[in-house]
PDB file of C-alpha atoms in Angstrom:
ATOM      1  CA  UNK A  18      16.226 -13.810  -6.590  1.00 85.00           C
ATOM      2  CA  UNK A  19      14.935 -10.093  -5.664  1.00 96.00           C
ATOM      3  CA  UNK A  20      14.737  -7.757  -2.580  1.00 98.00           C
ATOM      4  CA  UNK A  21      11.720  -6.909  -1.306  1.00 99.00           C
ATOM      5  CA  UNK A  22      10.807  -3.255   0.676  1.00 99.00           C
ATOM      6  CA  UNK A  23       7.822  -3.021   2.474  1.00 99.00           C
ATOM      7  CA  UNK A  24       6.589   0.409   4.317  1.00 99.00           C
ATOM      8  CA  UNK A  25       3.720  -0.517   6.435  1.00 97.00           C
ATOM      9  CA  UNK A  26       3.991  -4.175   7.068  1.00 96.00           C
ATOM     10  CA  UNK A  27       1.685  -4.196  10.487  1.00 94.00           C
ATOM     11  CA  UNK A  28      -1.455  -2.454   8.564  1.00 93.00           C
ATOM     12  CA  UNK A  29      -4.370  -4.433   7.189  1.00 93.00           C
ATOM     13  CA  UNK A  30      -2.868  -4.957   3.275  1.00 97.00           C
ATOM     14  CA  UNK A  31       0.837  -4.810   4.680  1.00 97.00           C
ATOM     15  CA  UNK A  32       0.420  -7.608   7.073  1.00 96.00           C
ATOM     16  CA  UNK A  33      -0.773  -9.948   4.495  1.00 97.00           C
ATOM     17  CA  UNK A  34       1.706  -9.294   2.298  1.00 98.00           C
ATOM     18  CA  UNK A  35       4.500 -10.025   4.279  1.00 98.00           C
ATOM     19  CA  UNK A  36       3.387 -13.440   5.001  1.00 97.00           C
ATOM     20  CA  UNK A  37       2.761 -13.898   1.733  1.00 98.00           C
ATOM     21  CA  UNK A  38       5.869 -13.010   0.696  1.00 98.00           C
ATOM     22  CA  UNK A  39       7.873 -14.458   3.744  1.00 97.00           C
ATOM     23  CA  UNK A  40       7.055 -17.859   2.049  1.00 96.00           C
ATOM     24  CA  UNK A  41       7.708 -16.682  -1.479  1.00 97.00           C
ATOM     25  CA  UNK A  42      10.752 -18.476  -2.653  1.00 96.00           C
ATOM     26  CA  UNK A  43      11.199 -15.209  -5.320  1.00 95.00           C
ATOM     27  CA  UNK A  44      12.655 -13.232  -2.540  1.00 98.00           C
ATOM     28  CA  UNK A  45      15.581 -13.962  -0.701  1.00 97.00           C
ATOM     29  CA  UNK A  46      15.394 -10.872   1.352  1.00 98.00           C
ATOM     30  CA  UNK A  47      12.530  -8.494   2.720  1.00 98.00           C
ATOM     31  CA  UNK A  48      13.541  -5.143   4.546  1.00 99.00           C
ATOM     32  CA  UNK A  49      10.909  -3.499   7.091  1.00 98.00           C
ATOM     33  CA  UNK A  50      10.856   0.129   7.681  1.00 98.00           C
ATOM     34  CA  UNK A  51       8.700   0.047  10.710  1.00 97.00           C
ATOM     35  CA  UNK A  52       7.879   2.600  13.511  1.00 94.00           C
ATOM     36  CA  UNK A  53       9.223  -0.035  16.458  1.00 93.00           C
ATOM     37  CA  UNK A  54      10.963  -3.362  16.635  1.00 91.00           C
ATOM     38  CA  UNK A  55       8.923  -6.089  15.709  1.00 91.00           C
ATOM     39  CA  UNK A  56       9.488  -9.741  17.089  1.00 87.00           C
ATOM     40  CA  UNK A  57       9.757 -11.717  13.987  1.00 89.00           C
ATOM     41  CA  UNK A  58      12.323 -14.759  13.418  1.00 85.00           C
ATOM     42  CA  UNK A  59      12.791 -14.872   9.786  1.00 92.00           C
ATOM     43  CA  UNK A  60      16.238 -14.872   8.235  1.00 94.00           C
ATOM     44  CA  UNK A  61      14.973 -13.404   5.287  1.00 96.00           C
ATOM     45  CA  UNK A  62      13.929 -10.203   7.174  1.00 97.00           C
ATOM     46  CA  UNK A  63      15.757  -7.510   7.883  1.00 97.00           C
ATOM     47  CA  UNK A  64      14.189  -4.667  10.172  1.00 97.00           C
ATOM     48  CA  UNK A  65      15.198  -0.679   9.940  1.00 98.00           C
ATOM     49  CA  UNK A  66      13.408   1.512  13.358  1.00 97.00           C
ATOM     50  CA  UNK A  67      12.695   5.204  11.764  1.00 97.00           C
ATOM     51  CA  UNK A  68      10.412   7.722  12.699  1.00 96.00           C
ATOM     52  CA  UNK A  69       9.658   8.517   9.046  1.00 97.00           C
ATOM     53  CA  UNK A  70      10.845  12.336   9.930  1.00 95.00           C
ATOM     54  CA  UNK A  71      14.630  11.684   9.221  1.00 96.00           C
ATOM     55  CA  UNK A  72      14.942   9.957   6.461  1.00 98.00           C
ATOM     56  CA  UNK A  73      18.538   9.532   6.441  1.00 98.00           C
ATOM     57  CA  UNK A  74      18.555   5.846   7.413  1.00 97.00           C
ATOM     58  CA  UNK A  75      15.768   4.965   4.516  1.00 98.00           C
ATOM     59  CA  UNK A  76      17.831   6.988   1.844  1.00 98.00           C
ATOM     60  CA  UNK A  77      20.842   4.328   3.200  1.00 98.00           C
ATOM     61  CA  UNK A  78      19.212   1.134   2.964  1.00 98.00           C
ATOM     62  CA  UNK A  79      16.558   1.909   0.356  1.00 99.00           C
ATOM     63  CA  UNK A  80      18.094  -0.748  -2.295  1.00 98.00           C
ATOM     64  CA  UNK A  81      16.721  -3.769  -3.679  1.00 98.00           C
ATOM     65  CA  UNK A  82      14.003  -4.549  -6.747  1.00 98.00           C
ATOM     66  CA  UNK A  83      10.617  -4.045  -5.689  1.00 99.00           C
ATOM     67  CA  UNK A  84       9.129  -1.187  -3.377  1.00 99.00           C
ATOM     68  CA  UNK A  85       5.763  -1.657  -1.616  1.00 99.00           C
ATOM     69  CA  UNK A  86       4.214   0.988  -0.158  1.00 99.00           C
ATOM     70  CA  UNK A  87       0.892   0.084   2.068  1.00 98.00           C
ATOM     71  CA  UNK A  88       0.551   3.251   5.004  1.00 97.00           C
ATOM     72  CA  UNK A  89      -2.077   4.901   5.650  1.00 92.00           C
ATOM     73  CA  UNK A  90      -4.263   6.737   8.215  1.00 90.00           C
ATOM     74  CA  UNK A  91      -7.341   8.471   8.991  1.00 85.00           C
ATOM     75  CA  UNK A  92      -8.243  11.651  10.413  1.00 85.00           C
ATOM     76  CA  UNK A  93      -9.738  10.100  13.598  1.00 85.00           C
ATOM     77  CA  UNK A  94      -6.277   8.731  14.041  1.00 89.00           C
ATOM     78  CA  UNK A  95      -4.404  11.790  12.890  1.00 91.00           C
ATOM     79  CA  UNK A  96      -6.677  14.717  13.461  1.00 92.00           C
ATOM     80  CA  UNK A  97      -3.885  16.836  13.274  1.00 94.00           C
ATOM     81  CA  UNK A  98      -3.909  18.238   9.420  1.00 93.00           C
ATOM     82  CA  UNK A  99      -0.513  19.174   9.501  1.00 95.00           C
ATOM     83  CA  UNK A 100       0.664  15.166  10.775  1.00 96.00           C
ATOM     84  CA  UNK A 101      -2.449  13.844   8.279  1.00 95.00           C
ATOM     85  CA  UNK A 102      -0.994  15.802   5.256  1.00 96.00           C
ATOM     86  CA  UNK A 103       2.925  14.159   5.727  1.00 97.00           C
ATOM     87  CA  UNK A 104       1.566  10.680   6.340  1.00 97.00           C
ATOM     88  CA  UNK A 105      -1.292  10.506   3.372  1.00 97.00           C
ATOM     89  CA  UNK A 106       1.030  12.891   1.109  1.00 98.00           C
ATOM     90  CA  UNK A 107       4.673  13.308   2.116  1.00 98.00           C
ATOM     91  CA  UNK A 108       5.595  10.422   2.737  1.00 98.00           C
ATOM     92  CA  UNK A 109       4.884   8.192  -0.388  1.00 98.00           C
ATOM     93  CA  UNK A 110       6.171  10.874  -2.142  1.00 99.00           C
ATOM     94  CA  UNK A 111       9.393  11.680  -0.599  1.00 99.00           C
ATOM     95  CA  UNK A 112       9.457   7.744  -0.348  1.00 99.00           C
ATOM     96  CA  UNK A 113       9.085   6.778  -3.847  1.00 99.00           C
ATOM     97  CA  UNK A 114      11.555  10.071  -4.831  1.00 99.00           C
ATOM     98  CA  UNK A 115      14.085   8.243  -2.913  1.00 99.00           C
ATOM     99  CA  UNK A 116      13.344   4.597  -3.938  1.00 99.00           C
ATOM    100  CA  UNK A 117      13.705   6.457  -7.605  1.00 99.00           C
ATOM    101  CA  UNK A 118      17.066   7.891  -7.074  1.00 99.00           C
ATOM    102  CA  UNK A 119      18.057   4.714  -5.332  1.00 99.00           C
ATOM    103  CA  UNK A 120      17.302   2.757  -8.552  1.00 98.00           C
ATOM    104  CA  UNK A 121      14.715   0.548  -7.703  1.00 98.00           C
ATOM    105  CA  UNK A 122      12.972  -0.794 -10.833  1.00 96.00           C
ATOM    106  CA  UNK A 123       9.185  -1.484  -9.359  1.00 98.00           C
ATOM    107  CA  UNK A 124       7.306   0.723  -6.899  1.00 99.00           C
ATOM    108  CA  UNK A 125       3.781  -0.638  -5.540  1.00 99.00           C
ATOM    109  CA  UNK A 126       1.799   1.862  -4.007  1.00 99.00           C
ATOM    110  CA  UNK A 127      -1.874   1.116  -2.287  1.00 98.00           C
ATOM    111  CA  UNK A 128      -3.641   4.120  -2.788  1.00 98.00           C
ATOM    112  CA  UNK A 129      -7.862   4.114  -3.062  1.00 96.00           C
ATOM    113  CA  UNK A 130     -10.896   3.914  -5.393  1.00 94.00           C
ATOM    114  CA  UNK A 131     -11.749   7.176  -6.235  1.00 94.00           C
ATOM    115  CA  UNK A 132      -8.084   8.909  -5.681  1.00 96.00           C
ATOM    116  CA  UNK A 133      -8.767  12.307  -7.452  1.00 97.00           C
ATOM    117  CA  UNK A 134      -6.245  15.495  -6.953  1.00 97.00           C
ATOM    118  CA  UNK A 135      -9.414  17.534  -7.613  1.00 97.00           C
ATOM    119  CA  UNK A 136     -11.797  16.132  -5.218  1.00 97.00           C
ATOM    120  CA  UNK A 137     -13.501  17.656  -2.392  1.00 96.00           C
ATOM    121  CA  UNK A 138     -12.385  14.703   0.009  1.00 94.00           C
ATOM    122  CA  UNK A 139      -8.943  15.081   1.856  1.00 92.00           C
ATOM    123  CA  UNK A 140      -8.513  11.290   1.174  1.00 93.00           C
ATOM    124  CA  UNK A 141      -9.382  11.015  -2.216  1.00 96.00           C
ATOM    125  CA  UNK A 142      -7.518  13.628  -3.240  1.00 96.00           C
ATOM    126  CA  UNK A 143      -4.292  13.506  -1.491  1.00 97.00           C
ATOM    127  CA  UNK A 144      -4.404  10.032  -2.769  1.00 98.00           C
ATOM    128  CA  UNK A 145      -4.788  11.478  -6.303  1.00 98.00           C
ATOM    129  CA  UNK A 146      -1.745  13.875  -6.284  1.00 98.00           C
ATOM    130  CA  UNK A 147       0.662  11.107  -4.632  1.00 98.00           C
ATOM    131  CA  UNK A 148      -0.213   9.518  -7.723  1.00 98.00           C
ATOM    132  CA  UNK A 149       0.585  11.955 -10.128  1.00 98.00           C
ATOM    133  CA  UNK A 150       3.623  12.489  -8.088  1.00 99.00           C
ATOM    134  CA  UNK A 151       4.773   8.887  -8.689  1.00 99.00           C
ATOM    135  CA  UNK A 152       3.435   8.991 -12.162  1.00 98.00           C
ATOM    136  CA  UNK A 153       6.360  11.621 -12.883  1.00 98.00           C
ATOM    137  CA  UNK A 154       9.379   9.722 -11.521  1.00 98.00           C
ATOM    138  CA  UNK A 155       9.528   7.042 -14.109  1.00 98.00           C
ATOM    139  CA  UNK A 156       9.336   4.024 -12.706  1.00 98.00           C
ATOM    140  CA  UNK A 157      10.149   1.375 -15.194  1.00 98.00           C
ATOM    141  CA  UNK A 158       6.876  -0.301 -12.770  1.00 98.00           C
ATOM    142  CA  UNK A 159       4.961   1.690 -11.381  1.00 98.00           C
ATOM    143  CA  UNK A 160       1.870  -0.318  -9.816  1.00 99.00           C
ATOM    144  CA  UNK A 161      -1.193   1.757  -8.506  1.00 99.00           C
ATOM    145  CA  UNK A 162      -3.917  -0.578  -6.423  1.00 98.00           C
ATOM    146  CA  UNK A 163      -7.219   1.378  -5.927  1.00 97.00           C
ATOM    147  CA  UNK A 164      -9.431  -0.717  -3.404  1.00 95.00           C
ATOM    148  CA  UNK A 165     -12.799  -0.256  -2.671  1.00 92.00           C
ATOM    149  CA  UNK A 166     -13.360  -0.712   1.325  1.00 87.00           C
ATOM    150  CA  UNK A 167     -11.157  -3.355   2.653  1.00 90.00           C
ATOM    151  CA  UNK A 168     -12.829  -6.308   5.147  1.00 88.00           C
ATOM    152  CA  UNK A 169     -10.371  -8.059   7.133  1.00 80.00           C
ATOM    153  CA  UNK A 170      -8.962  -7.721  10.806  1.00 71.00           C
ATOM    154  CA  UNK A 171      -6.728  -4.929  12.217  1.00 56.00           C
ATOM    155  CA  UNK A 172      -4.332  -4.890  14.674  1.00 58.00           C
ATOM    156  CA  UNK A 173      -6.112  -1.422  16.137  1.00 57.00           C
ATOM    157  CA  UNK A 174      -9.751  -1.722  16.466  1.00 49.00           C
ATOM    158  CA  UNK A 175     -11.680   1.079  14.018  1.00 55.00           C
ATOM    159  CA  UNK A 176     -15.349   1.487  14.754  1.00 52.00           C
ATOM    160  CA  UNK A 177     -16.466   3.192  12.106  1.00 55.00           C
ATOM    161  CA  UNK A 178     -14.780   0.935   9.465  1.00 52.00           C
ATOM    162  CA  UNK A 179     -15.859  -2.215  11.742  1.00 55.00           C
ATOM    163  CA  UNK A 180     -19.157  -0.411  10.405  1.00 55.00           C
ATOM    164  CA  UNK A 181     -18.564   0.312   7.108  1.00 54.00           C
ATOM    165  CA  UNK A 182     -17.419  -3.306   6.329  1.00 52.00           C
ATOM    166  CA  UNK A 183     -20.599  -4.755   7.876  1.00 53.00           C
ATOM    167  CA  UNK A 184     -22.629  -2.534   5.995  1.00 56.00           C
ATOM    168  CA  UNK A 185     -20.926  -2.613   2.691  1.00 51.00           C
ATOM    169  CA  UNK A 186     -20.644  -6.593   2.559  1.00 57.00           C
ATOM    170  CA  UNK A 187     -24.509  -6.662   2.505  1.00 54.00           C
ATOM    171  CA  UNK A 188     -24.779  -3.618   0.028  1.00 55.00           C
ATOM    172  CA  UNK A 189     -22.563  -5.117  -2.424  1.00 58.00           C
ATOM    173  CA  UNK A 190     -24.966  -7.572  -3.030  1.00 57.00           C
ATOM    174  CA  UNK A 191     -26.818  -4.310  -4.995  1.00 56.00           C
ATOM    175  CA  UNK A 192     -23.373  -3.178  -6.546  1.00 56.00           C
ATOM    176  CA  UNK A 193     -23.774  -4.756 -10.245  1.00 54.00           C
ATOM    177  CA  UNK A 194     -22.723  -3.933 -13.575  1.00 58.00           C
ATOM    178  CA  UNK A 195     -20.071  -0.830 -13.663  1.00 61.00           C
ATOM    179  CA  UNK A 196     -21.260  -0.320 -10.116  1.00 57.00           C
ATOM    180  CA  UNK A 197     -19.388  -3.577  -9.121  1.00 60.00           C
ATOM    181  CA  UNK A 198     -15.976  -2.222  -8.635  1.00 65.00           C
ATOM    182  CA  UNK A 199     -17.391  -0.640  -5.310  1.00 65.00           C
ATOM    183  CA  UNK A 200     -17.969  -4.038  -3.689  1.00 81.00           C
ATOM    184  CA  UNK A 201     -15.663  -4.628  -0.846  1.00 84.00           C
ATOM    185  CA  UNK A 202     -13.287  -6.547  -1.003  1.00 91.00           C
ATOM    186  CA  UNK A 203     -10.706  -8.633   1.204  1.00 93.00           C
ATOM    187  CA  UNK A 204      -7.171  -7.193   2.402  1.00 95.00           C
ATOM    188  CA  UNK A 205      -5.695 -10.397   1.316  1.00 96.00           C
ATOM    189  CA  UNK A 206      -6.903 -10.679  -1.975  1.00 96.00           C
ATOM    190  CA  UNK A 207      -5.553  -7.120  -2.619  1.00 97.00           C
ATOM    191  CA  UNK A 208      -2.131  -8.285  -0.933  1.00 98.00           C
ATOM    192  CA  UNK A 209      -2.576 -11.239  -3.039  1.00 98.00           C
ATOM    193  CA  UNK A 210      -2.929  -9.152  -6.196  1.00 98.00           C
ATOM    194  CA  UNK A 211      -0.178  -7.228  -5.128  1.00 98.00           C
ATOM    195  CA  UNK A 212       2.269  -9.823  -5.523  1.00 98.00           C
ATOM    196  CA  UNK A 213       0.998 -11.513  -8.393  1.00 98.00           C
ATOM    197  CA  UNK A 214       1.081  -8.165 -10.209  1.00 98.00           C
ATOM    198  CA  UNK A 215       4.664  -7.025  -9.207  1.00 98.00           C
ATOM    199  CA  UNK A 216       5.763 -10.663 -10.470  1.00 96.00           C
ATOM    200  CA  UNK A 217       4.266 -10.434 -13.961  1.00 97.00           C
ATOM    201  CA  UNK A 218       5.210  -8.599 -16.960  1.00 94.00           C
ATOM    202  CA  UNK A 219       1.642  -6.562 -16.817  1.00 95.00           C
ATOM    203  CA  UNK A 220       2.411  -3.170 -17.880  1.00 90.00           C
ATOM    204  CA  UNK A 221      -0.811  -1.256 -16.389  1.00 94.00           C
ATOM    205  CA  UNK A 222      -0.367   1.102 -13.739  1.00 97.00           C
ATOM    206  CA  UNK A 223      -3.698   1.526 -12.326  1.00 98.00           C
ATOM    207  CA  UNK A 224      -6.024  -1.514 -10.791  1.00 97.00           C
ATOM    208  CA  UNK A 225      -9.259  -0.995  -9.231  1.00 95.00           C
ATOM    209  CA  UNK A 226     -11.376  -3.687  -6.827  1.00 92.00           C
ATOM    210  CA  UNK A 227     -12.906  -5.435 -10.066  1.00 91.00           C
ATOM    211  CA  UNK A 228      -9.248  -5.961 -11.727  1.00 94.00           C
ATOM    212  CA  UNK A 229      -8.083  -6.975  -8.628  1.00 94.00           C
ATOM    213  CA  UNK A 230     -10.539  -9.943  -7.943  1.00 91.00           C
ATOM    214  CA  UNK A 231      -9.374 -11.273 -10.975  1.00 93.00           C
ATOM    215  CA  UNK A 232      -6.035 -12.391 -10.027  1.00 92.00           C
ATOM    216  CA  UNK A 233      -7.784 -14.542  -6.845  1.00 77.00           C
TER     217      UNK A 233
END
C-alpha cells in the first residue's frame, strides 16, 4: 500500500490523475498541496492549503512513496518574469529538494517536449534545467514525461491553446516517422502513463509523446 503526493491536482494532467488514482486500490492515501480548499469527499485524500512561498508546511507533510509533480503556467497567465521564473523553475526544484531530503523513493515530474537548458524559449529551457536539477538529487525514480501539446479540457479557458489543439490535431495527421512524437496527444493518456510508469519497475527517466502512447 503506498502514499501518493500530488502538486497540481486541478490542472489539465493533474486532474486526471487524481481520479485515476482515487480509484487505484495501490494507494491508500493521496495528499493535495493545493492553492485553496477543494470540495472533495474521499477518505483517501488528505488536503494541505499553501501558498507555495512558505514552504514550511510542505517540508512537514512531504512523506509518503511517490511524488507527482504536474504545475505549470504560461506567461499570459504569469507575465510577471520574476512570478513565471519561481513557478516554471523554483518550485519543482525546491519541491523535489525537499521530497529528496524527506526520503521519498519516486519523483514524477511533467515537464515538455523539447525541455532544453540551452534553448532560446523561456519554457523549454526552464523546463530543461529543472531537469538537470532533479537529475542531481538521486532519486532512486526519477520519472521525466515530455508531452507534445496536450488536448483535453481545462478548468480556465486558454485561447490560444484552445487554438493550438485544434490546429495541431489536424496537423498531426502530417507528423510521421521521427516526426511523430510531435502529435498531440491526450492529458489522460499522459496521466494514464503516469501511473502505469510509477507502478512498474521501468528504469528510464525520460518519456516523450511516442513512448507515452504506448502504455494506452
Amino acid at each position: 500500500m503506498r502514499t501518493a503526493i500530488i502538486f497540481g491536482s486541478t490542472g489539465l494532467v493533474g486532474s486526471h490523475l487524481l481520479n485515476l488514482i482515487t480509484q487505484d486500490e495501490t494507494y491508500t492515501k493521496i495528499k493535495l498541496f493545493v492553492r485553496s480548499q477543494l470540495e472533495l469527499k474521499n477518505k483517501k485524500i488528505e488536503i494541505f492549503i499553501t501558498d507555495f512561498k512558505d514552504f514550511s508546511l510542505i517540508e512537514k507533510y512531504l512523506y509518503g512513496d511517490d511524488c507527482y509533480f504536474c504545475i505549470g503556467t504560461t506567461k499570459k497567465e504569469t507575465p510577471n518574469k520574476k512570478e513565471y521564473l519561481r513557478i516554471e523553475y523554483d518550485l519543482p526544484v525546491v519541491i523535489g529538494k525537499i521530497a529528496k531530503t524527506n526520503k521519498i523513493k519516486s519523483f514524477i515530474y511533467v515537464s515538455s517536449l523539447g525541455s532544453n537548458q540551452n534553448s532560446t524559449n523561456a519554457y523549454l529551457k526552464n523546463k530543461g534545467k529543472a531537469e538537470i536539477k532533479l537529475k542531481s538529487y538521486g532519486f532512486d525514480k526519477l520519472t521525466i514525461i515530455r508531452p507534445s501539446l496536450m488536448l483535453g479540457n481545462r478548468k480556465k479557458f486558454r485561447l490560444g491553446e484552445y487554438l493550438s489543439q485544434k490546429i495541431f490535431t489536424y496537423l498531426s495527421l502530417l507528423f510521421l516517422g521521427p516526426f511523430s512524437k510531435y502529435k498531440a496527444i491526450h492529458s489522460h493518456q499522459v496521466a494514464k502513463s503516469m501511473l502505469i510508469i510509477t507502478k512498474s519497475k521501468l528504469n528510464e527517466v525520460c518519456y516523450d509523446s511516442n513512448r507515452l502512447k504506448t502504455f494506452n
